[in-house]
Tab-separated table of C-alpha atoms in Angstrom:
chain	number	residue	atom	x	y	z
J	225	GLY	CA	2.218	42.107	149.763
J	226	ASP	CA	3.969	45.070	150.316
J	227	SER	CA	2.601	48.080	152.137
J	228	VAL	CA	3.605	51.789	153.530
J	229	THR	CA	1.948	53.001	157.377
J	230	GLN	CA	2.406	56.860	157.885
J	231	MET	CA	1.231	58.909	161.074
J	232	GLU	CA	-2.446	60.114	161.169
J	233	GLY	CA	-2.861	63.479	159.766
J	234	PRO	CA	-3.797	66.735	160.127
J	235	VAL	CA	-0.374	68.126	161.177
J	236	THR	CA	-0.827	71.154	162.252
J	237	LEU	CA	2.305	73.668	163.513
J	238	SER	CA	3.473	76.881	163.888
J	239	GLU	CA	6.358	78.437	162.185
J	240	GLU	CA	10.027	77.277	162.933
J	241	ALA	CA	8.630	74.177	164.889
J	242	PHE	CA	10.611	71.038	164.972
J	243	LEU	CA	8.279	68.260	162.098
J	244	THR	CA	8.352	64.535	162.544
J	245	ILE	CA	6.421	62.508	160.295
J	246	ASN	CA	6.621	58.859	160.923
J	247	CYS	CA	6.699	56.252	158.095
J	248	THR	CA	6.875	52.384	158.614
J	249	TYR	CA	7.222	50.229	155.943
J	250	THR	CA	6.592	46.205	155.078
J	251	ALA	CA	8.701	44.645	152.437
J	252	THR	CA	9.712	41.321	151.356
J	253	GLY	CA	13.291	43.356	150.074
J	254	TYR	CA	15.343	45.653	149.964
J	255	PRO	CA	13.262	48.592	148.641
J	256	SER	CA	14.090	51.950	147.816
J	257	LEU	CA	12.584	54.215	149.945
J	258	PHE	CA	10.882	57.874	149.113
J	259	TRP	CA	9.579	61.141	150.285
J	260	TYR	CA	6.790	63.089	147.700
J	261	VAL	CA	5.365	66.093	148.070
J	262	GLN	CA	2.261	67.295	146.950
J	263	TYR	CA	1.181	71.314	146.546
J	264	PRO	CA	-3.254	72.061	145.889
J	265	GLY	CA	-3.905	71.052	142.718
J	266	GLU	CA	-0.625	70.025	141.683
J	267	GLY	CA	0.964	66.638	140.822
J	268	LEU	CA	3.268	64.878	142.981
J	269	GLN	CA	7.591	65.700	143.559
J	270	LEU	CA	9.957	64.186	145.234
J	271	LEU	CA	11.457	65.055	148.215
J	272	LEU	CA	14.045	63.270	149.057
J	273	LYS	CA	15.169	59.048	148.482
J	274	ALA	CA	17.276	56.585	149.551
J	275	THR	CA	17.855	53.131	148.119
J	276	LYS	CA	19.534	50.913	151.444
J	277	ALA	CA	20.159	50.791	155.067
J	278	ASP	CA	21.585	53.652	156.605
J	279	ASP	CA	21.247	55.980	154.135
J	280	LYS	CA	20.495	59.142	154.330
J	281	GLY	CA	18.262	61.361	152.000
J	282	SER	CA	17.616	65.088	152.759
J	283	ASN	CA	16.217	68.139	150.355
J	284	LYS	CA	15.647	71.699	151.294
J	285	GLY	CA	16.005	70.963	154.914
J	286	PHE	CA	14.106	67.575	155.595
J	287	GLU	CA	16.019	64.652	156.326
J	288	ALA	CA	14.902	60.996	156.181
J	289	THR	CA	17.702	58.339	157.325
J	290	TYR	CA	16.604	54.232	155.951
J	291	ARG	CA	16.489	52.433	159.108
J	292	LYS	CA	16.378	48.381	158.287
J	293	GLU	CA	16.356	47.546	161.743
J	294	THR	CA	12.722	49.282	162.941
J	295	THR	CA	11.518	49.292	159.049
J	296	SER	CA	11.559	52.761	159.507
J	297	PHE	CA	11.851	56.322	157.167
J	298	HIS	CA	10.696	58.889	159.339
J	299	LEU	CA	10.434	62.207	157.616
J	300	GLU	CA	12.856	65.755	159.893
J	301	LYS	CA	12.905	69.314	159.114
J	302	GLY	CA	14.087	71.251	162.088
J	303	SER	CA	12.408	74.607	161.288
J	304	VAL	CA	9.148	74.635	159.076
J	305	GLN	CA	7.803	77.436	157.005
J	306	VAL	CA	4.440	78.842	156.021
J	307	SER	CA	5.496	77.355	152.157
J	308	ASP	CA	6.026	73.322	153.643
J	309	SER	CA	1.902	73.334	154.261
J	310	ALA	CA	1.119	70.595	151.731
J	311	VAL	CA	0.639	66.668	151.550
J	312	TYR	CA	3.655	64.065	152.357
J	313	PHE	CA	3.476	60.598	151.219
J	314	CYS	CA	6.052	57.955	151.993
J	315	ALA	CA	6.585	55.389	149.504
J	316	LEU	CA	8.865	52.433	148.632
J	317	SER	CA	9.975	50.227	145.310
J	318	ASP	CA	10.257	46.909	145.983
J	319	GLN	CA	13.352	45.253	144.124
J	320	GLY	CA	12.097	43.916	140.708
J	321	ALA	CA	9.531	45.799	140.913
J	322	GLN	CA	8.753	48.964	139.592
J	323	LYS	CA	5.527	50.213	141.179
J	324	LEU	CA	5.534	52.964	143.639
J	325	VAL	CA	3.542	51.641	147.291
J	326	PHE	CA	2.246	54.899	148.862
J	327	GLY	CA	1.561	55.372	152.370
J	328	GLN	CA	-2.293	57.246	152.891
J	329	GLY	CA	-0.432	60.827	152.663
J	330	THR	CA	-0.151	63.133	155.817
J	331	ARG	CA	-1.937	66.808	155.220
J	332	LEU	CA	0.592	69.185	156.954
J	333	THR	CA	-0.112	73.408	157.536
J	334	ILE	CA	1.936	75.631	159.237
J	335	ASN	CA	0.935	78.349	160.913
J	336	PRO	CA	1.960	82.053	160.654
Y	1179	ASN	CA	9.133	72.417	129.632
Y	1180	ALA	CA	10.307	68.361	129.944
Y	1181	GLY	CA	7.940	67.648	132.659
Y	1182	VAL	CA	5.100	65.045	132.072
Y	1183	MET	CA	2.560	66.268	130.500
Y	1184	GLN	CA	-1.145	65.058	131.005
Y	1185	ASN	CA	-4.299	66.333	129.372
Y	1186	PRO	CA	-7.142	67.347	130.346
Y	1187	ARG	CA	-6.484	68.525	134.094
Y	1188	HIS	CA	-10.079	67.992	134.269
Y	1189	LEU	CA	-12.680	65.970	132.580
Y	1190	VAL	CA	-16.166	65.696	133.275
Y	1191	ARG	CA	-18.268	63.020	132.152
Y	1192	ARG	CA	-21.846	61.390	132.072
Y	1193	ARG	CA	-22.357	58.011	133.368
Y	1194	GLY	CA	-22.158	55.311	130.931
Y	1195	GLN	CA	-19.549	57.078	128.923
Y	1196	GLU	CA	-16.171	57.251	127.953
Y	1197	ALA	CA	-13.274	58.571	129.680
Y	1198	ARG	CA	-10.229	58.830	127.561
Y	1199	LEU	CA	-6.469	60.308	129.584
Y	1200	ARG	CA	-3.389	61.162	128.147
Y	1201	CYS	CA	0.330	61.429	129.649
Y	1202	SER	CA	3.251	62.414	127.913
Y	1203	PRO	CA	6.280	61.676	129.440
Y	1204	MET	CA	9.419	63.096	130.454
Y	1205	LYS	CA	12.123	63.105	127.131
Y	1206	GLY	CA	14.196	59.906	127.181
Y	1207	HIS	CA	11.821	58.713	129.791
Y	1208	SER	CA	9.967	54.822	127.973
Y	1209	HIS	CA	8.626	54.029	130.978
Y	1210	VAL	CA	5.466	55.101	132.290
Y	1211	TYR	CA	2.852	53.950	135.502
Y	1212	TRP	CA	-0.493	55.093	136.070
Y	1213	TYR	CA	-2.024	55.581	139.614
Y	1214	ARG	CA	-5.499	57.082	141.230
Y	1215	GLN	CA	-5.964	58.380	144.084
Y	1216	LEU	CA	-9.341	58.687	145.244
Y	1217	PRO	CA	-10.108	62.296	148.136
Y	1218	GLU	CA	-8.417	62.039	150.679
Y	1219	GLU	CA	-5.918	58.699	150.080
Y	1220	GLY	CA	-2.905	57.984	148.951
Y	1221	LEU	CA	-2.298	56.972	145.152
Y	1222	LYS	CA	-3.000	53.465	144.084
Y	1223	PHE	CA	-0.529	51.729	141.544
Y	1224	MET	CA	-2.683	50.719	138.622
Y	1225	VAL	CA	-0.136	49.757	135.669
Y	1226	TYR	CA	3.096	49.714	134.268
Y	1227	LEU	CA	3.650	50.195	130.372
Y	1228	GLN	CA	6.919	50.301	128.297
Y	1229	LYS	CA	6.722	51.358	124.409
Y	1230	GLU	CA	3.992	49.076	122.807
Y	1231	ASN	CA	4.236	46.397	125.681
Y	1232	ILE	CA	1.880	46.460	129.210
Y	1233	ILE	CA	4.481	44.892	131.699
Y	1234	ASP	CA	2.401	45.299	135.042
Y	1235	GLU	CA	-1.227	45.663	135.421
Y	1236	SER	CA	-1.931	44.375	138.234
Y	1237	GLY	CA	-3.762	47.390	139.739
Y	1238	MET	CA	-6.319	47.418	137.079
Y	1239	PRO	CA	-9.793	46.944	137.545
Y	1240	LYS	CA	-10.452	43.770	135.946
Y	1241	GLU	CA	-12.950	45.518	133.885
Y	1242	ARG	CA	-14.232	48.411	131.485
Y	1243	PHE	CA	-10.265	50.037	131.904
Y	1244	SER	CA	-7.630	49.674	129.630
Y	1245	ALA	CA	-3.924	51.115	129.150
Y	1246	GLU	CA	-1.752	51.773	125.993
Y	1247	PHE	CA	1.586	52.910	124.957
Y	1248	PRO	CA	1.870	53.473	121.572
Y	1249	LYS	CA	5.293	53.519	119.649
Y	1250	GLU	CA	4.197	57.122	118.802
Y	1251	GLY	CA	2.248	59.158	120.254
Y	1252	PRO	CA	1.051	59.718	124.495
Y	1253	SER	CA	0.484	57.053	126.830
Y	1254	ILE	CA	-3.457	56.896	126.859
Y	1255	LEU	CA	-5.933	55.414	130.215
Y	1256	ARG	CA	-9.310	54.445	128.687
Y	1257	ILE	CA	-12.264	54.296	131.032
Y	1258	GLN	CA	-15.732	52.925	129.344
Y	1259	GLN	CA	-18.836	53.325	130.657
Y	1260	VAL	CA	-17.771	54.885	133.040
Y	1261	VAL	CA	-19.397	54.856	136.993
Y	1262	ARG	CA	-19.575	57.332	139.632
Y	1263	GLY	CA	-16.779	55.552	141.762
Y	1264	ASP	CA	-14.566	56.285	139.270
Y	1265	SER	CA	-14.280	59.793	140.270
Y	1266	ALA	CA	-10.575	60.614	141.420
Y	1267	ALA	CA	-7.689	61.827	140.261
Y	1268	TYR	CA	-5.872	60.096	137.931
Y	1269	PHE	CA	-1.973	60.559	137.831
Y	1270	CYS	CA	1.069	59.544	135.226
Y	1271	ALA	CA	4.554	59.189	136.155
Y	1272	SER	CA	7.492	58.448	133.837
Y	1273	SER	CA	10.847	56.906	134.350
Y	1274	PRO	CA	14.111	56.643	132.099
Y	1275	THR	CA	14.733	52.736	132.878
Y	1276	TRP	CA	13.148	49.917	135.246
Y	1277	ASP	CA	15.908	50.624	138.140
Y	1278	SER	CA	13.186	50.065	140.893
Y	1279	ASN	CA	15.785	52.799	142.678
Y	1280	GLN	CA	15.025	55.442	140.069
Y	1281	PRO	CA	12.382	57.766	141.250
Y	1282	GLN	CA	9.274	58.454	139.472
Y	1283	HIS	CA	8.532	62.081	138.231
Y	1284	PHE	CA	4.832	62.682	138.377
Y	1285	GLY	CA	2.336	64.837	136.228
Y	1286	ASP	CA	0.012	67.526	137.620
Y	1287	GLY	CA	-3.076	64.560	136.861
Y	1288	THR	CA	-6.601	64.411	135.444
Y	1289	ARG	CA	-9.281	64.916	137.693
Y	1290	LEU	CA	-11.932	63.231	136.845
Y	1291	SER	CA	-15.326	63.909	137.501
Y	1292	ILE	CA	-18.763	61.960	136.867
Y	1293	LEU	CA	-22.016	63.337	137.169
């Protein structure tokens, strides 16, 4: 079945550091890929998405590129801020299947 | 606020009681999804509903759990005879169409605690 694997957390960085959170997936079809962010006590918010190979999703300085050849969708940001501290989830939805399949989440803490 | 609304935000039940979780989708959305998040884990799909129909319940436990999305009113996730292992955050999401390219919009969740 479909699955998503994220890098182990937690991740702790200093402000203005470069961020990469790895995400790889397994899917039977051609999935759409998403990154969601969850702040403490809240629901998930869509951060960015990509719906086909080589698409790049971007939002609030975050980027991720849909790499079909490596089945990856790594999240990157050039200079993180304290306000980026949250849990980040990579997810996919396969064609014809509306449900989202999530990775286990990566907790990110940014220190000033 | 036209977002996905869930209530209650927090729910405490004793073992053996019933829990009812409510979800009102975003305006114009007729597709509702329920997910469960255990502590320090990702979200796991439970059920997908459209108005008056269950489309996919492949993630629902076989017993004690049920869901509905009536023609009028919110979607309800019902857990009968709750046990300690039901303690989790339950999230509802909605989308305007069945299109898997469309992102789902999430509510803030209901945190269920079983005493």
